[in-house]
PDB file of C-alpha atoms in Angstrom:
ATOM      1  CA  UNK A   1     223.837 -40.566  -6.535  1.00 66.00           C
ATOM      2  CA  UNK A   2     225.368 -43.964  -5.847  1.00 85.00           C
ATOM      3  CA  UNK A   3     229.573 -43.872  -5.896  1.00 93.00           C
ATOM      4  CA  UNK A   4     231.277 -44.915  -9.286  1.00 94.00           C
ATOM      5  CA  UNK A   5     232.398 -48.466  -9.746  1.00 95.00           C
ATOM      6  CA  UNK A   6     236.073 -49.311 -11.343  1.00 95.00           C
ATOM      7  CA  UNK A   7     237.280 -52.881 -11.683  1.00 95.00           C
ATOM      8  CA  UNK A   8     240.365 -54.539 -10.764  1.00 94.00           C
ATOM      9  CA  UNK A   9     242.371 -57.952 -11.590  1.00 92.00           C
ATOM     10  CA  UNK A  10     242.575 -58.593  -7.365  1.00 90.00           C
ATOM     11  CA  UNK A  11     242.211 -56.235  -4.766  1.00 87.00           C
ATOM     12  CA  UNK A  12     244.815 -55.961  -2.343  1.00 83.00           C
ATOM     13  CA  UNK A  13     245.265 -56.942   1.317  1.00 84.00           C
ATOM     14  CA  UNK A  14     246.177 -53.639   2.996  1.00 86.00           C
ATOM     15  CA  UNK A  15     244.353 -50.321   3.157  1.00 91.00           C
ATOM     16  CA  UNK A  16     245.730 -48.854  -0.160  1.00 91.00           C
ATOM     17  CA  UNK A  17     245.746 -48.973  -3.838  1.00 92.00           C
ATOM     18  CA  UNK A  18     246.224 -47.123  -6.881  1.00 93.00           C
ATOM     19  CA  UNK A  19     244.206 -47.234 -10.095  1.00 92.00           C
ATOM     20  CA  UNK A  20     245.729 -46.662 -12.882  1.00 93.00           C
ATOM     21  CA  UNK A  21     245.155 -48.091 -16.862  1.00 94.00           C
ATOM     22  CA  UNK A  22     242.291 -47.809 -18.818  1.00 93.00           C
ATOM     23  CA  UNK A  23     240.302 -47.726 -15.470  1.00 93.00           C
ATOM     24  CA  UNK A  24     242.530 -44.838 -13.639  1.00 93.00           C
ATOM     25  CA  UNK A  25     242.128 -43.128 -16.759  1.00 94.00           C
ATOM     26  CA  UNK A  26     238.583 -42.875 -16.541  1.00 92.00           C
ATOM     27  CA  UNK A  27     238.342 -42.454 -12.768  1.00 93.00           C
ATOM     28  CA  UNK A  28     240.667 -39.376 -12.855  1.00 92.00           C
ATOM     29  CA  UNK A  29     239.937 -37.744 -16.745  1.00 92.00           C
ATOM     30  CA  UNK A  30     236.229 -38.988 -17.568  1.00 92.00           C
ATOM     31  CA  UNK A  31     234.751 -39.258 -14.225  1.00 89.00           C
ATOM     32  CA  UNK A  32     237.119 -36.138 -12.645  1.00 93.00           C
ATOM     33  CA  UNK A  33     237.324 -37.503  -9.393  1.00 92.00           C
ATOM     34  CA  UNK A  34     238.890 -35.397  -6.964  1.00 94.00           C
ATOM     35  CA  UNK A  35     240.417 -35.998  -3.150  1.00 94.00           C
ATOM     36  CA  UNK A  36     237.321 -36.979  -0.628  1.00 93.00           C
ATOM     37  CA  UNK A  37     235.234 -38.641  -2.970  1.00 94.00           C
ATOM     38  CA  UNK A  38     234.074 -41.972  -2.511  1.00 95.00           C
ATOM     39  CA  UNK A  39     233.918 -44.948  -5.133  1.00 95.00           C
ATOM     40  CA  UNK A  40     234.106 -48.401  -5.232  1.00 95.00           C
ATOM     41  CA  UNK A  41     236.071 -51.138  -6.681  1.00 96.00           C
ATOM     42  CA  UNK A  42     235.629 -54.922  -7.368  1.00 95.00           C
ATOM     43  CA  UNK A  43     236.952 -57.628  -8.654  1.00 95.00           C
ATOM     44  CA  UNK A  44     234.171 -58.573 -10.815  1.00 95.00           C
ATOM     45  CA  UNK A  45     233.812 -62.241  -8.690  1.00 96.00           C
ATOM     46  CA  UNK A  46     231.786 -60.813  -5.842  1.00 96.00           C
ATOM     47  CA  UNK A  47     234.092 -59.036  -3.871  1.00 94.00           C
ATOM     48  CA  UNK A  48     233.501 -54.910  -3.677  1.00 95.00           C
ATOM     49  CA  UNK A  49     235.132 -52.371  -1.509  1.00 94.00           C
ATOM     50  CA  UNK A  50     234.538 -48.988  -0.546  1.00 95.00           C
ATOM     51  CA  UNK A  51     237.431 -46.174  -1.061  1.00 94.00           C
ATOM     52  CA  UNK A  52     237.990 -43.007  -0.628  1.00 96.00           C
ATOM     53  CA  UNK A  53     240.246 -40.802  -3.341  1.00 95.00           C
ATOM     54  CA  UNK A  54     243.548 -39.788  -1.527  1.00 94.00           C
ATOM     55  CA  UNK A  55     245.104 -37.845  -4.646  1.00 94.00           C
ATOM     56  CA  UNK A  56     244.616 -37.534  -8.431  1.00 93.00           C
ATOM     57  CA  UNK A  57     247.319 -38.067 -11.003  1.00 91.00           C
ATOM     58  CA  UNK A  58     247.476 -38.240 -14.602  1.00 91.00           C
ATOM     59  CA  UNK A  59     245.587 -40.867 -15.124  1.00 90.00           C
ATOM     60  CA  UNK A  60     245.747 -42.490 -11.759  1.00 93.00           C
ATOM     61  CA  UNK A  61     244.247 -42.335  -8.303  1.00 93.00           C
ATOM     62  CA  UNK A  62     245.600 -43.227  -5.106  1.00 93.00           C
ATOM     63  CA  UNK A  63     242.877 -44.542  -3.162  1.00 94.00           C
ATOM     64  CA  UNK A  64     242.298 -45.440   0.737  1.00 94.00           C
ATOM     65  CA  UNK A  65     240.436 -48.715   1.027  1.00 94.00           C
ATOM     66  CA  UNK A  66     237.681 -48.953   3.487  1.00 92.00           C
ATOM     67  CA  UNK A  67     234.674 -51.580   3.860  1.00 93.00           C
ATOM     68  CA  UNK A  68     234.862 -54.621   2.152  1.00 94.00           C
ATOM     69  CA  UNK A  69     232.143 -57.293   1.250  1.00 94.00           C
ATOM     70  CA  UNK A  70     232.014 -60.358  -0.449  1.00 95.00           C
ATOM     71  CA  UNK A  71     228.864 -61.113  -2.718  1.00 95.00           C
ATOM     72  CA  UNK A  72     228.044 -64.876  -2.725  1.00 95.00           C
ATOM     73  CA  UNK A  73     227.540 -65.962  -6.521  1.00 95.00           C
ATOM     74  CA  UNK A  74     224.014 -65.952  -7.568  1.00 95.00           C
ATOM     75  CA  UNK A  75     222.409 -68.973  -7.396  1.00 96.00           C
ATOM     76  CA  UNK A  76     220.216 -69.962  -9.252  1.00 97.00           C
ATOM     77  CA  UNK A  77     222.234 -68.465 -12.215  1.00 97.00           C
ATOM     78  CA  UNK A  78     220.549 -67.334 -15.060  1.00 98.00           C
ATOM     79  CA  UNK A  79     222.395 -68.396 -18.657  1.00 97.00           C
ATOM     80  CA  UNK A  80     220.867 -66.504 -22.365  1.00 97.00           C
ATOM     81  CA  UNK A  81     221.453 -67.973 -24.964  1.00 96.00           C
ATOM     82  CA  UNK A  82     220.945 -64.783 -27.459  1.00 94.00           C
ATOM     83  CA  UNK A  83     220.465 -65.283 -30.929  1.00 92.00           C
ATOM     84  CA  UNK A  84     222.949 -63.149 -32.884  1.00 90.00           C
ATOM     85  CA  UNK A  85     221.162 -60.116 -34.174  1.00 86.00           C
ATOM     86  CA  UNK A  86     222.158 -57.341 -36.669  1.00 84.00           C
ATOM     87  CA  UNK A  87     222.984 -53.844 -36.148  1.00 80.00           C
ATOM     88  CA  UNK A  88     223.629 -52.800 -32.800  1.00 86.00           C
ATOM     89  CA  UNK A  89     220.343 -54.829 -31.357  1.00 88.00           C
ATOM     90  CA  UNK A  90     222.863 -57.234 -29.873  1.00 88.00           C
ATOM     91  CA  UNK A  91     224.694 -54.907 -27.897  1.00 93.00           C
ATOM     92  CA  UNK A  92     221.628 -53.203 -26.281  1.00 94.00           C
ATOM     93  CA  UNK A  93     220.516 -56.770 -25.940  1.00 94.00           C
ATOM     94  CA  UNK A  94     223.752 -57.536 -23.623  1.00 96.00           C
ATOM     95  CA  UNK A  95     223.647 -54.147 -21.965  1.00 97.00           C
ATOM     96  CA  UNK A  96     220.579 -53.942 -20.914  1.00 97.00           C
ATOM     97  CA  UNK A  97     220.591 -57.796 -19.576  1.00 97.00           C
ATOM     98  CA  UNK A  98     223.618 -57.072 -17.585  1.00 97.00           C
ATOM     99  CA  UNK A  99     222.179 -54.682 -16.062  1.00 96.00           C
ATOM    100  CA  UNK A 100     219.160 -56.732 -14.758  1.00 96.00           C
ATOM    101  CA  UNK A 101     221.096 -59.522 -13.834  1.00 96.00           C
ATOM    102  CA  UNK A 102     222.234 -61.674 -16.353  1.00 98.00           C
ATOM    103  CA  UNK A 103     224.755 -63.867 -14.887  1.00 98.00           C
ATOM    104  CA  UNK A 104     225.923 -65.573 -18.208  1.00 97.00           C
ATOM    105  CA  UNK A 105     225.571 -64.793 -22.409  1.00 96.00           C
ATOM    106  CA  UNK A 106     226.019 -67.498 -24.976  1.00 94.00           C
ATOM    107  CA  UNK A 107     225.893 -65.369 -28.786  1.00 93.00           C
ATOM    108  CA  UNK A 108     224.033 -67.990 -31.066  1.00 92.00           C
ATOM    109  CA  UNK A 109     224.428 -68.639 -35.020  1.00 89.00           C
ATOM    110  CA  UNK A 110     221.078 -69.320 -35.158  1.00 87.00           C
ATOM    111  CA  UNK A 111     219.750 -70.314 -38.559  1.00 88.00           C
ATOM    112  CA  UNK A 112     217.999 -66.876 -39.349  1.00 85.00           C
ATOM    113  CA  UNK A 113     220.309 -64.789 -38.126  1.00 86.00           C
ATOM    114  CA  UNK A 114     220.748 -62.208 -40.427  1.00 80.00           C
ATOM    115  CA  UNK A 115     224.631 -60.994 -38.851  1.00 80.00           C
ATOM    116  CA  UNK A 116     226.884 -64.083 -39.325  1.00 78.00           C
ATOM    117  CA  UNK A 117     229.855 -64.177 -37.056  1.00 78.00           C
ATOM    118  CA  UNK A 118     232.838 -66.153 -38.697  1.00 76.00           C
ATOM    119  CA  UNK A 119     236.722 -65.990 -38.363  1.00 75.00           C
ATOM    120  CA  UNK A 120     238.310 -62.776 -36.811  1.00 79.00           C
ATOM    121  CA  UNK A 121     235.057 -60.692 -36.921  1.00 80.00           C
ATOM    122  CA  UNK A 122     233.550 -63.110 -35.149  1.00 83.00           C
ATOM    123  CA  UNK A 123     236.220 -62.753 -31.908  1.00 85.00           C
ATOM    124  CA  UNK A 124     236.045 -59.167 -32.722  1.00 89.00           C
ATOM    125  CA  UNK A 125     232.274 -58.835 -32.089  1.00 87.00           C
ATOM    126  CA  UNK A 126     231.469 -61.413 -29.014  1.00 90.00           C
ATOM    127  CA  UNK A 127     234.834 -59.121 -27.537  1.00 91.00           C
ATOM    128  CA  UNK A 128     232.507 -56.091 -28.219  1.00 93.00           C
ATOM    129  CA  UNK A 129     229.530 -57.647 -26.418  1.00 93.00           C
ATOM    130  CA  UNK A 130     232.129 -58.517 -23.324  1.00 94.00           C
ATOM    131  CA  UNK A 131     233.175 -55.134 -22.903  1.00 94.00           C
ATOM    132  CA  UNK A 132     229.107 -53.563 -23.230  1.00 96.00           C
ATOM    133  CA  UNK A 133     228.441 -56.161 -20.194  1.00 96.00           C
ATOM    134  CA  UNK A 134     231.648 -54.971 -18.343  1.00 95.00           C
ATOM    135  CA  UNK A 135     230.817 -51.314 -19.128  1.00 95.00           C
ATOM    136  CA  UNK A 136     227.146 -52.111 -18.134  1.00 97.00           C
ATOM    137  CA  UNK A 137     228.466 -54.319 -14.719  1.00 96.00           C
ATOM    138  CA  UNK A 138     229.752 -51.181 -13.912  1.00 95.00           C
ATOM    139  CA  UNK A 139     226.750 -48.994 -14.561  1.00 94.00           C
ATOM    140  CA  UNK A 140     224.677 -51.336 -12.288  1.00 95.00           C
ATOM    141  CA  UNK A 141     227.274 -51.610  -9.850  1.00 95.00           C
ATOM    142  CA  UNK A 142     227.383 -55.292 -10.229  1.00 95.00           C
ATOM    143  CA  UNK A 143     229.728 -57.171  -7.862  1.00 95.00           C
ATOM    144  CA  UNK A 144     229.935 -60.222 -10.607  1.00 96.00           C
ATOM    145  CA  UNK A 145     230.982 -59.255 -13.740  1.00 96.00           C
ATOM    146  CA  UNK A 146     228.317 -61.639 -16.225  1.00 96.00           C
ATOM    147  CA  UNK A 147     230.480 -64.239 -18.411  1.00 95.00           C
ATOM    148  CA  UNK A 148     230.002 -63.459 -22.191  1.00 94.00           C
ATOM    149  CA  UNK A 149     230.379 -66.422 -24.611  1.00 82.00           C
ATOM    150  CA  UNK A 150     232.751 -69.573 -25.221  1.00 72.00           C
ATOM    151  CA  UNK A 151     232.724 -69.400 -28.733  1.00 75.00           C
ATOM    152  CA  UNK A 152     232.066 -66.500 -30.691  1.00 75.00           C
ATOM    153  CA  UNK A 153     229.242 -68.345 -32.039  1.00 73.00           C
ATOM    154  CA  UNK A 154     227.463 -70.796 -30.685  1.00 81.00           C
ATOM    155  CA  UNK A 155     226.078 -74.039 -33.314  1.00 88.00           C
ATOM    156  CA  UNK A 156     222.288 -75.110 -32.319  1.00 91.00           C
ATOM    157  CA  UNK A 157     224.519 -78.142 -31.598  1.00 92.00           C
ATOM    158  CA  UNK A 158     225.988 -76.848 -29.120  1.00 91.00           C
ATOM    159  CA  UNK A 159     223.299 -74.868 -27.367  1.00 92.00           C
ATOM    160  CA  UNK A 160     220.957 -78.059 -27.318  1.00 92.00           C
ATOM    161  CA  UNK A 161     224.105 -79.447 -25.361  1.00 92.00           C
ATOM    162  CA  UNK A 162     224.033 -76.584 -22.844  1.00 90.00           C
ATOM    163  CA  UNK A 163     220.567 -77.046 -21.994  1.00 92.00           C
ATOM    164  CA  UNK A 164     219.534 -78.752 -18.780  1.00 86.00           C
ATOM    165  CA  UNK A 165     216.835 -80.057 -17.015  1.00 86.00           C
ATOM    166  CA  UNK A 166     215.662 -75.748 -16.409  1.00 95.00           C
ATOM    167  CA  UNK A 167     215.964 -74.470 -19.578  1.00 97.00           C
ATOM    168  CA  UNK A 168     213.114 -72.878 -21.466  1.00 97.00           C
ATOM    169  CA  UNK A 169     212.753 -71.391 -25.965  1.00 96.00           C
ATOM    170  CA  UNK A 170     211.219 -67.485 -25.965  1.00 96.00           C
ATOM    171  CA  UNK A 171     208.476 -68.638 -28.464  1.00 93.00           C
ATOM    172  CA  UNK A 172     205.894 -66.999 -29.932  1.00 89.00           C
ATOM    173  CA  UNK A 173     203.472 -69.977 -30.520  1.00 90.00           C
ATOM    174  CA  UNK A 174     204.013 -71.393 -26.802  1.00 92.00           C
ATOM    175  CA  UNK A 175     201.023 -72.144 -24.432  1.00 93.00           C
ATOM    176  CA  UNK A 176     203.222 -72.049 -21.311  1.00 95.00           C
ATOM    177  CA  UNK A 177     203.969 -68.476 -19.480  1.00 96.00           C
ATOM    178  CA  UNK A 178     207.508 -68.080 -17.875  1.00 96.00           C
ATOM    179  CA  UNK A 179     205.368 -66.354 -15.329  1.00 96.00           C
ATOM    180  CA  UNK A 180     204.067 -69.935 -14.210  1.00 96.00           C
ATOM    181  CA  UNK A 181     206.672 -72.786 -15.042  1.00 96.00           C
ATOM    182  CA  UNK A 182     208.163 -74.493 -12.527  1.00 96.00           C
ATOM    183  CA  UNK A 183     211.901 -72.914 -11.119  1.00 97.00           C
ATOM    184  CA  UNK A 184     214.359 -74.599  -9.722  1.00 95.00           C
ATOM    185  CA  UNK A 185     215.637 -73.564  -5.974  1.00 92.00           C
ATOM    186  CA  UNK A 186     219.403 -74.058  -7.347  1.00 95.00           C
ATOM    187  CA  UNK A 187     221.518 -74.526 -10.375  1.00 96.00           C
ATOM    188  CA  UNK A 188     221.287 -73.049 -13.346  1.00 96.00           C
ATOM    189  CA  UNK A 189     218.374 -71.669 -15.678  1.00 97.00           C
ATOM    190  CA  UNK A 190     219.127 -71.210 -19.319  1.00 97.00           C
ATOM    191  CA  UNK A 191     216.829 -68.929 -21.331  1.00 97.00           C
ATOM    192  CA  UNK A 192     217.350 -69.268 -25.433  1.00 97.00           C
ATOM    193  CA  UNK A 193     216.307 -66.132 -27.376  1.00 96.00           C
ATOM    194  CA  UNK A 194     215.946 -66.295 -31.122  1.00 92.00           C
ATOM    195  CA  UNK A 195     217.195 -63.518 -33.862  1.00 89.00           C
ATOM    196  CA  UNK A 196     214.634 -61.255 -35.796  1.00 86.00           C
ATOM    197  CA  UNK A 197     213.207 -63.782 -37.745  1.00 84.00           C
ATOM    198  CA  UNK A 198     212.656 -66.409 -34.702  1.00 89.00           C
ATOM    199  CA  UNK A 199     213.537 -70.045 -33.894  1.00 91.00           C
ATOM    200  CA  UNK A 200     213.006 -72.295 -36.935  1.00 92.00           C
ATOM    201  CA  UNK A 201     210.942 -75.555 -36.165  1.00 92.00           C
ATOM    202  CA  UNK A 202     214.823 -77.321 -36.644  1.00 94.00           C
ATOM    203  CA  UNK A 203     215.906 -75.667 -34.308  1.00 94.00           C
ATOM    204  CA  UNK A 204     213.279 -76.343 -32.248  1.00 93.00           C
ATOM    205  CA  UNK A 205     212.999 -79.679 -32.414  1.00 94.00           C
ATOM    206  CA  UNK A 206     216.631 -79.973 -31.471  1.00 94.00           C
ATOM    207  CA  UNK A 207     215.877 -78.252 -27.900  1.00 94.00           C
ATOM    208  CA  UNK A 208     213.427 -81.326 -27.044  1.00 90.00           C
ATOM    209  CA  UNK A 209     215.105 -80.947 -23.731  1.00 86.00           C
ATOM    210  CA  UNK A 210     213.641 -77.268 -23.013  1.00 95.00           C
ATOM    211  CA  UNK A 211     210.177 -76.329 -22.348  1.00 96.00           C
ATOM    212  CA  UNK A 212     208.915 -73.302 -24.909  1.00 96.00           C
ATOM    213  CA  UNK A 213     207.525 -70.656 -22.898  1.00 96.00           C
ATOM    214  CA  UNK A 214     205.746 -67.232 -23.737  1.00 94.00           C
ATOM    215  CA  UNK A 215     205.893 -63.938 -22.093  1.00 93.00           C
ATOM    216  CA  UNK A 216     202.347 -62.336 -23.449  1.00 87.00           C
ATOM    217  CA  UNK A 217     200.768 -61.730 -26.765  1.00 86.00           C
ATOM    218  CA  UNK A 218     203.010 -59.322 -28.204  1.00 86.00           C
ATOM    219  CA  UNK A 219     205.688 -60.670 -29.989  1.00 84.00           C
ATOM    220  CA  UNK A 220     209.197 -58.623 -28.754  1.00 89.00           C
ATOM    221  CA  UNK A 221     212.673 -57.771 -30.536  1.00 90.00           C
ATOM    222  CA  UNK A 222     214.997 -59.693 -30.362  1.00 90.00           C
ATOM    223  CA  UNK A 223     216.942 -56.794 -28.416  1.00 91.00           C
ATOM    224  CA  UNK A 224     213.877 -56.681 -25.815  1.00 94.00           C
ATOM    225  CA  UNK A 225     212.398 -60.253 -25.382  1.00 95.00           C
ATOM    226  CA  UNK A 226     215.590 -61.076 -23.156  1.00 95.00           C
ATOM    227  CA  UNK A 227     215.485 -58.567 -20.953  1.00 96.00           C
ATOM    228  CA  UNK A 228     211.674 -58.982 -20.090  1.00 96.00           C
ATOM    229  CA  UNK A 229     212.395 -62.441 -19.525  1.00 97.00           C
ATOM    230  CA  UNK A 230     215.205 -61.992 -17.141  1.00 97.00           C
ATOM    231  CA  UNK A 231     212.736 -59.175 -15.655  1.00 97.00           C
ATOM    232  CA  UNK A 232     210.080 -62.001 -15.176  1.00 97.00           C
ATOM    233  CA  UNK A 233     212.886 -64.401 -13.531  1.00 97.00           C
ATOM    234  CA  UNK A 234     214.398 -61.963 -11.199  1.00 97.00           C
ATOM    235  CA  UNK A 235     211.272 -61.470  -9.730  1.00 97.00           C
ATOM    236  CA  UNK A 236     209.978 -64.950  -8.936  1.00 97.00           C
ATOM    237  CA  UNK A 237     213.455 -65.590  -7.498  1.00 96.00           C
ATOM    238  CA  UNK A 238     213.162 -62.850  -5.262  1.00 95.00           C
ATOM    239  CA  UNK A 239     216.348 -60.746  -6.565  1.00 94.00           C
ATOM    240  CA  UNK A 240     214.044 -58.173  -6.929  1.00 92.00           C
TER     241      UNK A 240
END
């Protein structure tokens, strides 16, 4: 089994540091570390270090830094834009896309999204889906921690605004695969994922800039069509 990652604000230039906060909490009470053990830390912008536990406290650890490395940013970098779903389909959405690479999540107030996020529940829930992808970071032992929304909700204004010259709408009546569309060497690919009831023909019509793609016959939740995607595009860009 791979060593636990905890993440840090900065990590420091000598051969020493102590975890403490919500993170030394959970190295020392949840996780039970103990002296000898190895883990790693990162800053959650590429750069991830190798300790070993010196002692335990209550709720801190006193760690001995070893190897460092710096992760160069991934490049292309792959931007969803996820349509806001209902229930808890979001969240496993943003989990499991962190964990296969995501490197960006826009939550959209797409026109049939059932879950509307306005005023303070809306900051509320895209906070929720940044701590899933920082929980999940962790879980794949990500070096870049994925950056989760502007605004809480996205307009299809604003989306159609985001998308560039590689951007491409999940859609169930597209002739084009993902498996076969051009990529781009560089840059930045955004991927648009509708809600459970789909993209309206609006909406549509207002990403004239992206080309529609499909990903087979089946037609996927909203909660799955992402991550098969990303799946698809990791890859063909040789990540995987």
């Amino acid at each position: 089994m791979s060593a636990p990652m905890f993440l840090v604000d900065a990590l420091p230039a000598g051969d020493s540091f102590v975890l403490d906060g919500p993170e030394g909490h959970h190295a020392a009470t949840v996780q039970r570390l103990r002296a000898g053990e190895t883990l790693l830390l990162s800053d959650g912008r590429g750069t991830l270090a190798t300790g070993h536990v010196d002692t335990v406290g209550k709720g801190t650890v006193s760690v001995a830094l070893g190897a460092r490395s710096v992760a160069p940013a991934p490049d292309p970098r792959l931007v969803v834009v996820q349509g806001i779903a209902k229930g808890d389909r979001g969240e496993l959405a943003v989990q499991a896309m962190t964990e296969i690479g995501v490197d960006e999540i826009l939550p959209w107030a797409a026109s049939r999204s059932v879950t509307q996020w306005r005023g303070d529940r809306g900051f509320k829930a895209r906070d929720k889906w940044a701590a899933t992808a920082r929980e999940a970071a962790k879980q794949a032992r990500r070096p870049w921690l994925p950056v989760v929304g502007g605004d809480p909700d996205c307009s299809t204004k604003q989306v159609a605004a985001r998308l560039g010259a590689s951007a491409f709408v999940l859609h169930e009546e597209a002739t084009e695969r993902l498996t076969t569309v051009p990529l781009p060497s560089s840059g930045e690919i955004v991927l648009v994922v509708g809600p459970e009831g789909g993209i309206s023909d609006a909406e549509l019509a207002q990403f004239d800039g992206a080309t529609p793609v499909r990903l087979g016959r089946e037609v996927l939740r909203t909660s799955t069509a992402g991550v098969a995607a990303l799946s698809v595009l990791s890859a063909r860009l040789g990540r995987w």
